[in-house]
Structure formats: C-alpha cells, structure tokens
Amino acid sequence: PSWLSGIFLQSGLAMILFTCNVGQLNTQVNASLCMLDYINTYFGLFTLYVAMAIEFSGLLHSSYLVQMAVAALAGKKIESNEDPRS
C-alpha cells in the first residue's frame, strides 16, 4: 500500500531500522553477553583490524549508494536542503 511505502521509504524509517539492526543492535547485544571473553581472542583482534580497514578505506560512505538505490526503487528524487556543489 502507498501509506506503508510512505512511512518506510519517504520518511527514512527503513534506513533507521537498517542501521539499528546491522550497525548497533547486534554489537551491543554481543558486548553485553560476552564482554571480555570476546575481546581477548584472535577473532576479536581480527574484527578490530577489519573494522579499522573499512574505516580507513571509506567504505562506510557506501550508505549513500544504499540511499540512491532505495530512492530509485521508490521512484522518488533525493531532495537536499543544501545548495548544489559547484
């Protein structure tokens, strides 16, 4: 229905839920249950290095690609309050 599309895609609620599920909620639950058991392992060190590599490479800005894909699927133009780049 159009009202459901409006709530999720036009208001940005879909991206908020996606960010919470993928980026924050899982790591917080893992940290609350495993605490230092997870940090003091080689897998924890590997995770740290992967996170640092992703941060260094700039792949975190791929969220703009997700934004463009969602806007294209919704058939809406991305509107910004900022002036166009020169």
PDB file of N, CA, C and O in Angstrom:
ATOM      1  N   PRO A   1       0.824  -1.209   0.000  1.00  0.00           N
ATOM      2  CA  PRO A   1       0.000   0.000   0.000  1.00  0.00           C
ATOM      3  C   PRO A   1       0.860   1.261   0.000  1.00  0.00           C
ATOM      4  O   PRO A   1       1.988   1.266   0.458  1.00  0.00           O
ATOM      5  N   SER A   2       0.294   2.330  -0.487  1.00  0.00           N
ATOM      6  CA  SER A   2       1.051   3.576  -0.594  1.00  0.00           C
ATOM      7  C   SER A   2       1.375   4.178   0.771  1.00  0.00           C
ATOM      8  O   SER A   2       2.415   4.799   0.942  1.00  0.00           O
ATOM      9  N   TRP A   3       0.503   3.997   1.744  1.00  0.00           N
ATOM     10  CA  TRP A   3       0.777   4.569   3.074  1.00  0.00           C
ATOM     11  C   TRP A   3       1.959   3.867   3.730  1.00  0.00           C
ATOM     12  O   TRP A   3       2.767   4.490   4.416  1.00  0.00           O
ATOM     13  N   LEU A   4       2.113   2.555   3.493  1.00  0.00           N
ATOM     14  CA  LEU A   4       3.243   1.826   4.050  1.00  0.00           C
ATOM     15  C   LEU A   4       4.547   2.243   3.370  1.00  0.00           C
ATOM     16  O   LEU A   4       5.575   2.426   4.029  1.00  0.00           O
ATOM     17  N   SER A   5       4.473   2.429   2.064  1.00  0.00           N
ATOM     18  CA  SER A   5       5.637   2.921   1.334  1.00  0.00           C
ATOM     19  C   SER A   5       6.025   4.316   1.816  1.00  0.00           C
ATOM     20  O   SER A   5       7.208   4.627   1.942  1.00  0.00           O
ATOM     21  N   GLY A   6       5.035   5.145   2.074  1.00  0.00           N
ATOM     22  CA  GLY A   6       5.310   6.495   2.565  1.00  0.00           C
ATOM     23  C   GLY A   6       5.976   6.493   3.922  1.00  0.00           C
ATOM     24  O   GLY A   6       6.904   7.265   4.183  1.00  0.00           O
ATOM     25  N   ILE A   7       5.518   5.607   4.803  1.00  0.00           N
ATOM     26  CA  ILE A   7       6.086   5.559   6.153  1.00  0.00           C
ATOM     27  C   ILE A   7       7.532   5.086   6.108  1.00  0.00           C
ATOM     28  O   ILE A   7       8.416   5.677   6.733  1.00  0.00           O
ATOM     29  N   PHE A   8       7.804   4.014   5.362  1.00  0.00           N
ATOM     30  CA  PHE A   8       9.134   3.426   5.384  1.00  0.00           C
ATOM     31  C   PHE A   8      10.128   4.121   4.468  1.00  0.00           C
ATOM     32  O   PHE A   8      11.267   4.359   4.852  1.00  0.00           O
ATOM     33  N   LEU A   9       9.727   4.453   3.267  1.00  0.00           N
ATOM     34  CA  LEU A   9      10.701   4.945   2.292  1.00  0.00           C
ATOM     35  C   LEU A   9      10.822   6.463   2.267  1.00  0.00           C
ATOM     36  O   LEU A   9      11.914   6.995   2.131  1.00  0.00           O
ATOM     37  N   GLN A  10       9.732   7.168   2.397  1.00  0.00           N
ATOM     38  CA  GLN A  10       9.809   8.628   2.296  1.00  0.00           C
ATOM     39  C   GLN A  10      10.268   9.278   3.592  1.00  0.00           C
ATOM     40  O   GLN A  10      10.912  10.316   3.571  1.00  0.00           O
ATOM     41  N   SER A  11       9.939   8.678   4.720  1.00  0.00           N
ATOM     42  CA  SER A  11      10.323   9.294   5.987  1.00  0.00           C
ATOM     43  C   SER A  11      11.726   8.903   6.439  1.00  0.00           C
ATOM     44  O   SER A  11      12.277   9.506   7.344  1.00  0.00           O
ATOM     45  N   GLY A  12      12.296   7.864   5.833  1.00  0.00           N
ATOM     46  CA  GLY A  12      13.632   7.418   6.224  1.00  0.00           C
ATOM     47  C   GLY A  12      13.621   6.372   7.318  1.00  0.00           C
ATOM     48  O   GLY A  12      14.676   5.985   7.821  1.00  0.00           O
ATOM     49  N   LEU A  13      12.444   5.895   7.691  1.00  0.00           N
ATOM     50  CA  LEU A  13      12.351   4.908   8.763  1.00  0.00           C
ATOM     51  C   LEU A  13      13.044   3.601   8.395  1.00  0.00           C
ATOM     52  O   LEU A  13      13.641   2.948   9.249  1.00  0.00           O
ATOM     53  N   ALA A  14      13.012   3.237   7.126  1.00  0.00           N
ATOM     54  CA  ALA A  14      13.666   1.997   6.689  1.00  0.00           C
ATOM     55  C   ALA A  14      15.175   2.063   6.942  1.00  0.00           C
ATOM     56  O   ALA A  14      15.783   1.090   7.396  1.00  0.00           O
ATOM     57  N   MET A  15      15.792   3.191   6.655  1.00  0.00           N
ATOM     58  CA  MET A  15      17.234   3.326   6.877  1.00  0.00           C
ATOM     59  C   MET A  15      17.567   3.363   8.359  1.00  0.00           C
ATOM     60  O   MET A  15      18.607   2.854   8.786  1.00  0.00           O
ATOM     61  N   ILE A  16      16.696   3.951   9.169  1.00  0.00           N
ATOM     62  CA  ILE A  16      16.926   3.967  10.614  1.00  0.00           C
ATOM     63  C   ILE A  16      16.896   2.544  11.164  1.00  0.00           C
ATOM     64  O   ILE A  16      17.772   2.141  11.935  1.00  0.00           O
ATOM     65  N   LEU A  17      15.897   1.769  10.767  1.00  0.00           N
ATOM     66  CA  LEU A  17      15.804   0.386  11.228  1.00  0.00           C
ATOM     67  C   LEU A  17      16.968  -0.449  10.724  1.00  0.00           C
ATOM     68  O   LEU A  17      17.514  -1.279  11.455  1.00  0.00           O
ATOM     69  N   PHE A  18      17.376  -0.237   9.477  1.00  0.00           N
ATOM     70  CA  PHE A  18      18.511  -0.968   8.911  1.00  0.00           C
ATOM     71  C   PHE A  18      19.782  -0.668   9.693  1.00  0.00           C
ATOM     72  O   PHE A  18      20.542  -1.573  10.049  1.00  0.00           O
ATOM     73  N   THR A  19      20.005   0.596   9.999  1.00  0.00           N
ATOM     74  CA  THR A  19      21.207   0.991  10.740  1.00  0.00           C
ATOM     75  C   THR A  19      21.208   0.388  12.142  1.00  0.00           C
ATOM     76  O   THR A  19      22.231  -0.119  12.605  1.00  0.00           O
ATOM     77  N   CYS A  20      20.065   0.429  12.798  1.00  0.00           N
ATOM     78  CA  CYS A  20      19.990  -0.129  14.152  1.00  0.00           C
ATOM     79  C   CYS A  20      20.214  -1.636  14.149  1.00  0.00           C
ATOM     80  O   CYS A  20      20.933  -2.160  14.997  1.00  0.00           O
ATOM     81  N   ASN A  21      19.616  -2.326  13.198  1.00  0.00           N
ATOM     82  CA  ASN A  21      19.745  -3.784  13.162  1.00  0.00           C
ATOM     83  C   ASN A  21      21.151  -4.228  12.798  1.00  0.00           C
ATOM     84  O   ASN A  21      21.706  -5.121  13.424  1.00  0.00           O
ATOM     85  N   VAL A  22      21.730  -3.634  11.782  1.00  0.00           N
ATOM     86  CA  VAL A  22      23.028  -4.091  11.294  1.00  0.00           C
ATOM     87  C   VAL A  22      24.174  -3.477  12.084  1.00  0.00           C
ATOM     88  O   VAL A  22      25.123  -4.160  12.460  1.00  0.00           O
ATOM     89  N   GLY A  23      24.089  -2.188  12.348  1.00  0.00           N
ATOM     90  CA  GLY A  23      25.243  -1.493  12.896  1.00  0.00           C
ATOM     91  C   GLY A  23      25.341  -1.420  14.395  1.00  0.00           C
ATOM     92  O   GLY A  23      26.436  -1.349  14.940  1.00  0.00           O
ATOM     93  N   GLN A  24      24.219  -1.441  15.097  1.00  0.00           N
ATOM     94  CA  GLN A  24      24.292  -1.167  16.521  1.00  0.00           C
ATOM     95  C   GLN A  24      23.775  -2.295  17.400  1.00  0.00           C
ATOM     96  O   GLN A  24      24.429  -2.689  18.352  1.00  0.00           O
ATOM     97  N   LEU A  25      22.612  -2.801  17.081  1.00  0.00           N
ATOM     98  CA  LEU A  25      21.947  -3.724  17.991  1.00  0.00           C
ATOM     99  C   LEU A  25      22.733  -5.007  18.196  1.00  0.00           C
ATOM    100  O   LEU A  25      22.928  -5.448  19.335  1.00  0.00           O
ATOM    101  N   ASN A  26      23.219  -5.607  17.124  1.00  0.00           N
ATOM    102  CA  ASN A  26      23.955  -6.872  17.254  1.00  0.00           C
ATOM    103  C   ASN A  26      25.215  -6.711  18.086  1.00  0.00           C
ATOM    104  O   ASN A  26      25.531  -7.562  18.918  1.00  0.00           O
ATOM    105  N   THR A  27      25.949  -5.646  17.855  1.00  0.00           N
ATOM    106  CA  THR A  27      27.191  -5.461  18.605  1.00  0.00           C
ATOM    107  C   THR A  27      26.918  -5.161  20.071  1.00  0.00           C
ATOM    108  O   THR A  27      27.671  -5.598  20.936  1.00  0.00           O
ATOM    109  N   GLN A  28      25.854  -4.441  20.366  1.00  0.00           N
ATOM    110  CA  GLN A  28      25.532  -4.149  21.762  1.00  0.00           C
ATOM    111  C   GLN A  28      25.105  -5.402  22.505  1.00  0.00           C
ATOM    112  O   GLN A  28      25.487  -5.617  23.656  1.00  0.00           O
ATOM    113  N   VAL A  29      24.315  -6.245  21.853  1.00  0.00           N
ATOM    114  CA  VAL A  29      23.900  -7.498  22.487  1.00  0.00           C
ATOM    115  C   VAL A  29      25.100  -8.398  22.696  1.00  0.00           C
ATOM    116  O   VAL A  29      25.270  -9.000  23.764  1.00  0.00           O
ATOM    117  N   ASN A  30      25.972  -8.490  21.705  1.00  0.00           N
ATOM    118  CA  ASN A  30      27.170  -9.310  21.833  1.00  0.00           C
ATOM    119  C   ASN A  30      28.063  -8.789  22.960  1.00  0.00           C
ATOM    120  O   ASN A  30      28.594  -9.563  23.752  1.00  0.00           O
ATOM    121  N   ALA A  31      28.225  -7.501  23.045  1.00  0.00           N
ATOM    122  CA  ALA A  31      29.079  -6.924  24.082  1.00  0.00           C
ATOM    123  C   ALA A  31      28.491  -7.136  25.476  1.00  0.00           C
ATOM    124  O   ALA A  31      29.224  -7.351  26.441  1.00  0.00           O
ATOM    125  N   SER A  32      27.179  -7.097  25.595  1.00  0.00           N
ATOM    126  CA  SER A  32      26.579  -7.269  26.911  1.00  0.00           C
ATOM    127  C   SER A  32      26.632  -8.719  27.373  1.00  0.00           C
ATOM    128  O   SER A  32      26.676  -8.987  28.569  1.00  0.00           O
ATOM    129  N   LEU A  33      26.662  -9.657  26.430  1.00  0.00           N
ATOM    130  CA  LEU A  33      26.677 -11.073  26.812  1.00  0.00           C
ATOM    131  C   LEU A  33      28.093 -11.633  26.935  1.00  0.00           C
ATOM    132  O   LEU A  33      28.365 -12.440  27.818  1.00  0.00           O
ATOM    133  N   CYS A  34      28.990 -11.224  26.056  1.00  0.00           N
ATOM    134  CA  CYS A  34      30.322 -11.846  26.009  1.00  0.00           C
ATOM    135  C   CYS A  34      31.401 -11.011  26.688  1.00  0.00           C
ATOM    136  O   CYS A  34      32.413 -11.550  27.108  1.00  0.00           O
ATOM    137  N   MET A  35      31.214  -9.738  26.732  1.00  0.00           N
ATOM    138  CA  MET A  35      32.153  -8.791  27.332  1.00  0.00           C
ATOM    139  C   MET A  35      33.605  -9.115  26.996  1.00  0.00           C
ATOM    140  O   MET A  35      33.988  -9.133  25.850  1.00  0.00           O
ATOM    141  N   LEU A  36      34.432  -9.385  27.987  1.00  0.00           N
ATOM    142  CA  LEU A  36      35.864  -9.557  27.753  1.00  0.00           C
ATOM    143  C   LEU A  36      36.204 -10.892  27.107  1.00  0.00           C
ATOM    144  O   LEU A  36      37.290 -11.047  26.563  1.00  0.00           O
ATOM    145  N   ASP A  37      35.312 -11.879  27.172  1.00  0.00           N
ATOM    146  CA  ASP A  37      35.589 -13.159  26.522  1.00  0.00           C
ATOM    147  C   ASP A  37      35.770 -12.993  25.028  1.00  0.00           C
ATOM    148  O   ASP A  37      36.540 -13.708  24.407  1.00  0.00           O
ATOM    149  N   TYR A  38      35.056 -12.076  24.445  1.00  0.00           N
ATOM    150  CA  TYR A  38      35.155 -11.845  23.010  1.00  0.00           C
ATOM    151  C   TYR A  38      36.383 -11.009  22.666  1.00  0.00           C
ATOM    152  O   TYR A  38      37.045 -11.248  21.669  1.00  0.00           O
ATOM    153  N   ILE A  39      36.700 -10.051  23.494  1.00  0.00           N
ATOM    154  CA  ILE A  39      37.802  -9.135  23.188  1.00  0.00           C
ATOM    155  C   ILE A  39      39.151  -9.843  23.260  1.00  0.00           C
ATOM    156  O   ILE A  39      40.039  -9.593  22.455  1.00  0.00           O
ATOM    157  N   ASN A  40      39.305 -10.755  24.182  1.00  0.00           N
ATOM    158  CA  ASN A  40      40.596 -11.402  24.401  1.00  0.00           C
ATOM    159  C   ASN A  40      40.798 -12.636  23.533  1.00  0.00           C
ATOM    160  O   ASN A  40      41.367 -13.621  23.978  1.00  0.00           O
ATOM    161  N   THR A  41      40.362 -12.597  22.291  1.00  0.00           N
ATOM    162  CA  THR A  41      40.562 -13.707  21.374  1.00  0.00           C
ATOM    163  C   THR A  41      41.166 -13.174  20.077  1.00  0.00           C
ATOM    164  O   THR A  41      41.156 -11.975  19.812  1.00  0.00           O
ATOM    165  N   TYR A  42      41.660 -14.091  19.263  1.00  0.00           N
ATOM    166  CA  TYR A  42      42.203 -13.689  17.971  1.00  0.00           C
ATOM    167  C   TYR A  42      41.092 -13.237  17.032  1.00  0.00           C
ATOM    168  O   TYR A  42      41.314 -12.397  16.158  1.00  0.00           O
ATOM    169  N   PHE A  43      39.894 -13.783  17.208  1.00  0.00           N
ATOM    170  CA  PHE A  43      38.776 -13.333  16.374  1.00  0.00           C
ATOM    171  C   PHE A  43      38.419 -11.883  16.710  1.00  0.00           C
ATOM    172  O   PHE A  43      38.079 -11.100  15.819  1.00  0.00           O
ATOM    173  N   GLY A  44      38.508 -11.510  17.970  1.00  0.00           N
ATOM    174  CA  GLY A  44      38.276 -10.120  18.352  1.00  0.00           C
ATOM    175  C   GLY A  44      39.312  -9.193  17.743  1.00  0.00           C
ATOM    176  O   GLY A  44      38.995  -8.097  17.279  1.00  0.00           O
ATOM    177  N   LEU A  45      40.545  -9.635  17.723  1.00  0.00           N
ATOM    178  CA  LEU A  45      41.611  -8.840  17.107  1.00  0.00           C
ATOM    179  C   LEU A  45      41.393  -8.725  15.598  1.00  0.00           C
ATOM    180  O   LEU A  45      41.565  -7.651  15.013  1.00  0.00           O
ATOM    181  N   PHE A  46      40.980  -9.843  14.975  1.00  0.00           N
ATOM    182  CA  PHE A  46      40.668  -9.833  13.555  1.00  0.00           C
ATOM    183  C   PHE A  46      39.528  -8.858  13.264  1.00  0.00           C
ATOM    184  O   PHE A  46      39.581  -8.084  12.299  1.00  0.00           O
ATOM    185  N   THR A  47      38.497  -8.881  14.097  1.00  0.00           N
ATOM    186  CA  THR A  47      37.363  -7.967  13.922  1.00  0.00           C
ATOM    187  C   THR A  47      37.809  -6.517  14.038  1.00  0.00           C
ATOM    188  O   THR A  47      37.358  -5.660  13.268  1.00  0.00           O
ATOM    189  N   LEU A  48      38.693  -6.232  14.970  1.00  0.00           N
ATOM    190  CA  LEU A  48      39.212  -4.878  15.123  1.00  0.00           C
ATOM    191  C   LEU A  48      39.956  -4.432  13.870  1.00  0.00           C
ATOM    192  O   LEU A  48      39.748  -3.324  13.377  1.00  0.00           O
ATOM    193  N   TYR A  49      40.801  -5.318  13.331  1.00  0.00           N
ATOM    194  CA  TYR A  49      41.564  -4.957  12.135  1.00  0.00           C
ATOM    195  C   TYR A  49      40.657  -4.762  10.927  1.00  0.00           C
ATOM    196  O   TYR A  49      40.872  -3.856  10.113  1.00  0.00           O
ATOM    197  N   VAL A  50      39.628  -5.593  10.796  1.00  0.00           N
ATOM    198  CA  VAL A  50      38.688  -5.438   9.684  1.00  0.00           C
ATOM    199  C   VAL A  50      37.933  -4.121   9.816  1.00  0.00           C
ATOM    200  O   VAL A  50      37.767  -3.377   8.841  1.00  0.00           O
ATOM    201  N   ALA A  51      37.494  -3.796  11.029  1.00  0.00           N
ATOM    202  CA  ALA A  51      36.779  -2.536  11.248  1.00  0.00           C
ATOM    203  C   ALA A  51      37.670  -1.339  10.945  1.00  0.00           C
ATOM    204  O   ALA A  51      37.232  -0.362  10.333  1.00  0.00           O
ATOM    205  N   MET A  52      38.943  -1.424  11.338  1.00  0.00           N
ATOM    206  CA  MET A  52      39.866  -0.328  11.059  1.00  0.00           C
ATOM    207  C   MET A  52      40.136  -0.207   9.562  1.00  0.00           C
ATOM    208  O   MET A  52      40.248   0.905   9.035  1.00  0.00           O
ATOM    209  N   ALA A  53      40.212  -1.334   8.862  1.00  0.00           N
ATOM    210  CA  ALA A  53      40.440  -1.296   7.416  1.00  0.00           C
ATOM    211  C   ALA A  53      39.245  -0.694   6.690  1.00  0.00           C
ATOM    212  O   ALA A  53      39.401   0.100   5.759  1.00  0.00           O
ATOM    213  N   ILE A  54      38.043  -1.064   7.112  1.00  0.00           N
ATOM    214  CA  ILE A  54      36.837  -0.499   6.497  1.00  0.00           C
ATOM    215  C   ILE A  54      36.773   1.000   6.753  1.00  0.00           C
ATOM    216  O   ILE A  54      36.458   1.789   5.859  1.00  0.00           O
ATOM    217  N   GLU A  55      37.080   1.398   7.964  1.00  0.00           N
ATOM    218  CA  GLU A  55      37.068   2.825   8.294  1.00  0.00           C
ATOM    219  C   GLU A  55      38.106   3.585   7.467  1.00  0.00           C
ATOM    220  O   GLU A  55      37.839   4.673   6.962  1.00  0.00           O
ATOM    221  N   PHE A  56      39.274   3.004   7.306  1.00  0.00           N
ATOM    222  CA  PHE A  56      40.343   3.654   6.550  1.00  0.00           C
ATOM    223  C   PHE A  56      40.014   3.743   5.065  1.00  0.00           C
ATOM    224  O   PHE A  56      40.338   4.728   4.402  1.00  0.00           O
ATOM    225  N   SER A  57      39.340   2.716   4.527  1.00  0.00           N
ATOM    226  CA  SER A  57      39.069   2.685   3.092  1.00  0.00           C
ATOM    227  C   SER A  57      37.949   3.631   2.671  1.00  0.00           C
ATOM    228  O   SER A  57      37.844   3.980   1.502  1.00  0.00           O
ATOM    229  N   GLY A  58      37.092   4.004   3.581  1.00  0.00           N
ATOM    230  CA  GLY A  58      35.982   4.878   3.234  1.00  0.00           C
ATOM    231  C   GLY A  58      34.743   4.130   2.781  1.00  0.00           C
ATOM    232  O   GLY A  58      33.813   4.738   2.254  1.00  0.00           O
ATOM    233  N   LEU A  59      34.693   2.824   2.952  1.00  0.00           N
ATOM    234  CA  LEU A  59      33.524   2.052   2.536  1.00  0.00           C
ATOM    235  C   LEU A  59      32.279   2.374   3.346  1.00  0.00           C
ATOM    236  O   LEU A  59      31.183   2.015   2.945  1.00  0.00           O
ATOM    237  N   LEU A  60      32.460   3.037   4.478  1.00  0.00           N
ATOM    238  CA  LEU A  60      31.292   3.411   5.270  1.00  0.00           C
ATOM    239  C   LEU A  60      30.419   4.397   4.509  1.00  0.00           C
ATOM    240  O   LEU A  60      29.235   4.527   4.785  1.00  0.00           O
ATOM    241  N   HIS A  61      30.992   5.063   3.519  1.00  0.00           N
ATOM    242  CA  HIS A  61      30.219   6.010   2.728  1.00  0.00           C
ATOM    243  C   HIS A  61      29.382   5.307   1.671  1.00  0.00           C
ATOM    244  O   HIS A  61      28.720   5.958   0.883  1.00  0.00           O
ATOM    245  N   SER A  62      29.408   3.977   1.663  1.00  0.00           N
ATOM    246  CA  SER A  62      28.558   3.239   0.737  1.00  0.00           C
ATOM    247  C   SER A  62      27.083   3.361   1.128  1.00  0.00           C
ATOM    248  O   SER A  62      26.215   2.945   0.370  1.00  0.00           O
ATOM    249  N   SER A  63      26.812   3.936   2.286  1.00  0.00           N
ATOM    250  CA  SER A  63      25.415   4.163   2.660  1.00  0.00           C
ATOM    251  C   SER A  63      24.742   5.127   1.685  1.00  0.00           C
ATOM    252  O   SER A  63      23.525   5.077   1.498  1.00  0.00           O
ATOM    253  N   TYR A  64      25.540   5.962   1.028  1.00  0.00           N
ATOM    254  CA  TYR A  64      24.970   6.839   0.004  1.00  0.00           C
ATOM    255  C   TYR A  64      24.479   6.024  -1.188  1.00  0.00           C
ATOM    256  O   TYR A  64      23.482   6.370  -1.812  1.00  0.00           O
ATOM    257  N   LEU A  65      25.189   4.929  -1.511  1.00  0.00           N
ATOM    258  CA  LEU A  65      24.732   4.056  -2.585  1.00  0.00           C
ATOM    259  C   LEU A  65      23.419   3.382  -2.214  1.00  0.00           C
ATOM    260  O   LEU A  65      22.529   3.220  -3.044  1.00  0.00           O
ATOM    261  N   VAL A  66      23.293   2.986  -0.949  1.00  0.00           N
ATOM    262  CA  VAL A  66      22.044   2.390  -0.472  1.00  0.00           C
ATOM    263  C   VAL A  66      20.924   3.424  -0.551  1.00  0.00           C
ATOM    264  O   VAL A  66      19.804   3.115  -0.958  1.00  0.00           O
ATOM    265  N   GLN A  67      21.222   4.659  -0.187  1.00  0.00           N
ATOM    266  CA  GLN A  67      20.233   5.727  -0.265  1.00  0.00           C
ATOM    267  C   GLN A  67      19.755   5.924  -1.696  1.00  0.00           C
ATOM    268  O   GLN A  67      18.549   6.052  -1.951  1.00  0.00           O
ATOM    269  N   MET A  68      20.685   5.934  -2.639  1.00  0.00           N
ATOM    270  CA  MET A  68      20.313   6.102  -4.044  1.00  0.00           C
ATOM    271  C   MET A  68      19.490   4.930  -4.554  1.00  0.00           C
ATOM    272  O   MET A  68      18.542   5.109  -5.319  1.00  0.00           O
ATOM    273  N   ALA A  69      19.838   3.711  -4.124  1.00  0.00           N
ATOM    274  CA  ALA A  69      19.099   2.526  -4.552  1.00  0.00           C
ATOM    275  C   ALA A  69      17.677   2.533  -4.007  1.00  0.00           C
ATOM    276  O   ALA A  69      16.718   2.238  -4.722  1.00  0.00           O
ATOM    277  N   VAL A  70      17.530   2.905  -2.735  1.00  0.00           N
ATOM    278  CA  VAL A  70      16.188   2.960  -2.134  1.00  0.00           C
ATOM    279  C   VAL A  70      15.356   4.042  -2.807  1.00  0.00           C
ATOM    280  O   VAL A  70      14.170   3.842  -3.088  1.00  0.00           O
ATOM    281  N   ALA A  71      15.961   5.178  -3.092  1.00  0.00           N
ATOM    282  CA  ALA A  71      15.230   6.250  -3.771  1.00  0.00           C
ATOM    283  C   ALA A  71      14.823   5.829  -5.178  1.00  0.00           C
ATOM    284  O   ALA A  71      13.716   6.135  -5.624  1.00  0.00           O
ATOM    285  N   ALA A  72      15.694   5.104  -5.867  1.00  0.00           N
ATOM    286  CA  ALA A  72      15.359   4.634  -7.210  1.00  0.00           C
ATOM    287  C   ALA A  72      14.233   3.609  -7.166  1.00  0.00           C
ATOM    288  O   ALA A  72      13.331   3.627  -8.012  1.00  0.00           O
ATOM    289  N   LEU A  73      14.270   2.715  -6.181  1.00  0.00           N
ATOM    290  CA  LEU A  73      13.211   1.721  -6.044  1.00  0.00           C
ATOM    291  C   LEU A  73      11.878   2.368  -5.690  1.00  0.00           C
ATOM    292  O   LEU A  73      10.821   1.900  -6.110  1.00  0.00           O
ATOM    293  N   ALA A  74      11.938   3.442  -4.918  1.00  0.00           N
ATOM    294  CA  ALA A  74      10.712   4.137  -4.533  1.00  0.00           C
ATOM    295  C   ALA A  74      10.224   5.061  -5.640  1.00  0.00           C
ATOM    296  O   ALA A  74       9.090   5.542  -5.591  1.00  0.00           O
ATOM    297  N   GLY A  75      11.087   5.333  -6.613  1.00  0.00           N
ATOM    298  CA  GLY A  75      10.702   6.230  -7.691  1.00  0.00           C
ATOM    299  C   GLY A  75      10.679   7.685  -7.276  1.00  0.00           C
ATOM    300  O   GLY A  75       9.980   8.508  -7.863  1.00  0.00           O
ATOM    301  N   LYS A  76      11.439   8.026  -6.251  1.00  0.00           N
ATOM    302  CA  LYS A  76      11.476   9.395  -5.736  1.00  0.00           C
ATOM    303  C   LYS A  76      12.837  10.015  -5.991  1.00  0.00           C
ATOM    304  O   LYS A  76      13.856   9.333  -6.052  1.00  0.00           O
ATOM    305  N   LYS A  77      12.844  11.327  -6.131  1.00  0.00           N
ATOM    306  CA  LYS A  77      14.085  12.067  -6.293  1.00  0.00           C
ATOM    307  C   LYS A  77      14.615  12.426  -4.908  1.00  0.00           C
ATOM    308  O   LYS A  77      13.849  12.780  -4.018  1.00  0.00           O
ATOM    309  N   ILE A  78      15.920  12.345  -4.734  1.00  0.00           N
ATOM    310  CA  ILE A  78      16.535  12.707  -3.457  1.00  0.00           C
ATOM    311  C   ILE A  78      16.589  14.219  -3.365  1.00  0.00           C
ATOM    312  O   ILE A  78      17.180  14.884  -4.210  1.00  0.00           O
ATOM    313  N   GLU A  79      15.968  14.744  -2.333  1.00  0.00           N
ATOM    314  CA  GLU A  79      15.931  16.194  -2.137  1.00  0.00           C
ATOM    315  C   GLU A  79      16.840  16.565  -0.980  1.00  0.00           C
ATOM    316  O   GLU A  79      16.860  15.894   0.046  1.00  0.00           O
ATOM    317  N   SER A  80      17.582  17.630  -1.151  1.00  0.00           N
ATOM    318  CA  SER A  80      18.511  18.080  -0.132  1.00  0.00           C
ATOM    319  C   SER A  80      18.230  19.539   0.193  1.00  0.00           C
ATOM    320  O   SER A  80      17.815  20.317  -0.665  1.00  0.00           O
ATOM    321  N   ASN A  81      18.474  19.893   1.430  1.00  0.00           N
ATOM    322  CA  ASN A  81      18.325  21.299   1.845  1.00  0.00           C
ATOM    323  C   ASN A  81      19.596  22.102   1.569  1.00  0.00           C
ATOM    324  O   ASN A  81      19.602  23.315   1.751  1.00  0.00           O
ATOM    325  N   GLU A  82      20.644  21.421   1.155  1.00  0.00           N
ATOM    326  CA  GLU A  82      21.910  22.099   0.896  1.00  0.00           C
ATOM    327  C   GLU A  82      21.965  22.590  -0.557  1.00  0.00           C
ATOM    328  O   GLU A  82      21.297  22.062  -1.434  1.00  0.00           O
ATOM    329  N   ASP A  83      22.787  23.590  -0.772  1.00  0.00           N
ATOM    330  CA  ASP A  83      22.987  24.104  -2.131  1.00  0.00           C
ATOM    331  C   ASP A  83      23.744  23.077  -2.961  1.00  0.00           C
ATOM    332  O   ASP A  83      24.535  22.291  -2.428  1.00  0.00           O
ATOM    333  N   PRO A  84      23.542  23.090  -4.276  1.00  0.00           N
ATOM    334  CA  PRO A  84      24.305  22.164  -5.128  1.00  0.00           C
ATOM    335  C   PRO A  84      25.797  22.468  -5.094  1.00  0.00           C
ATOM    336  O   PRO A  84      26.210  23.621  -4.879  1.00  0.00           O
ATOM    337  N   ARG A  85      26.593  21.434  -5.279  1.00  0.00           N
ATOM    338  CA  ARG A  85      28.031  21.626  -5.296  1.00  0.00           C
ATOM    339  C   ARG A  85      28.450  22.385  -6.544  1.00  0.00           C
ATOM    340  O   ARG A  85      27.848  22.250  -7.591  1.00  0.00           O
ATOM    341  N   SER A  86      29.488  23.177  -6.419  1.00  0.00           N
ATOM    342  CA  SER A  86      29.956  23.932  -7.572  1.00  0.00           C
ATOM    343  C   SER A  86      31.182  23.307  -8.184  1.00  0.00           C
ATOM    344  O   SER A  86      31.802  22.466  -7.645  1.00  0.00           O
TER     345      SER A  86
END
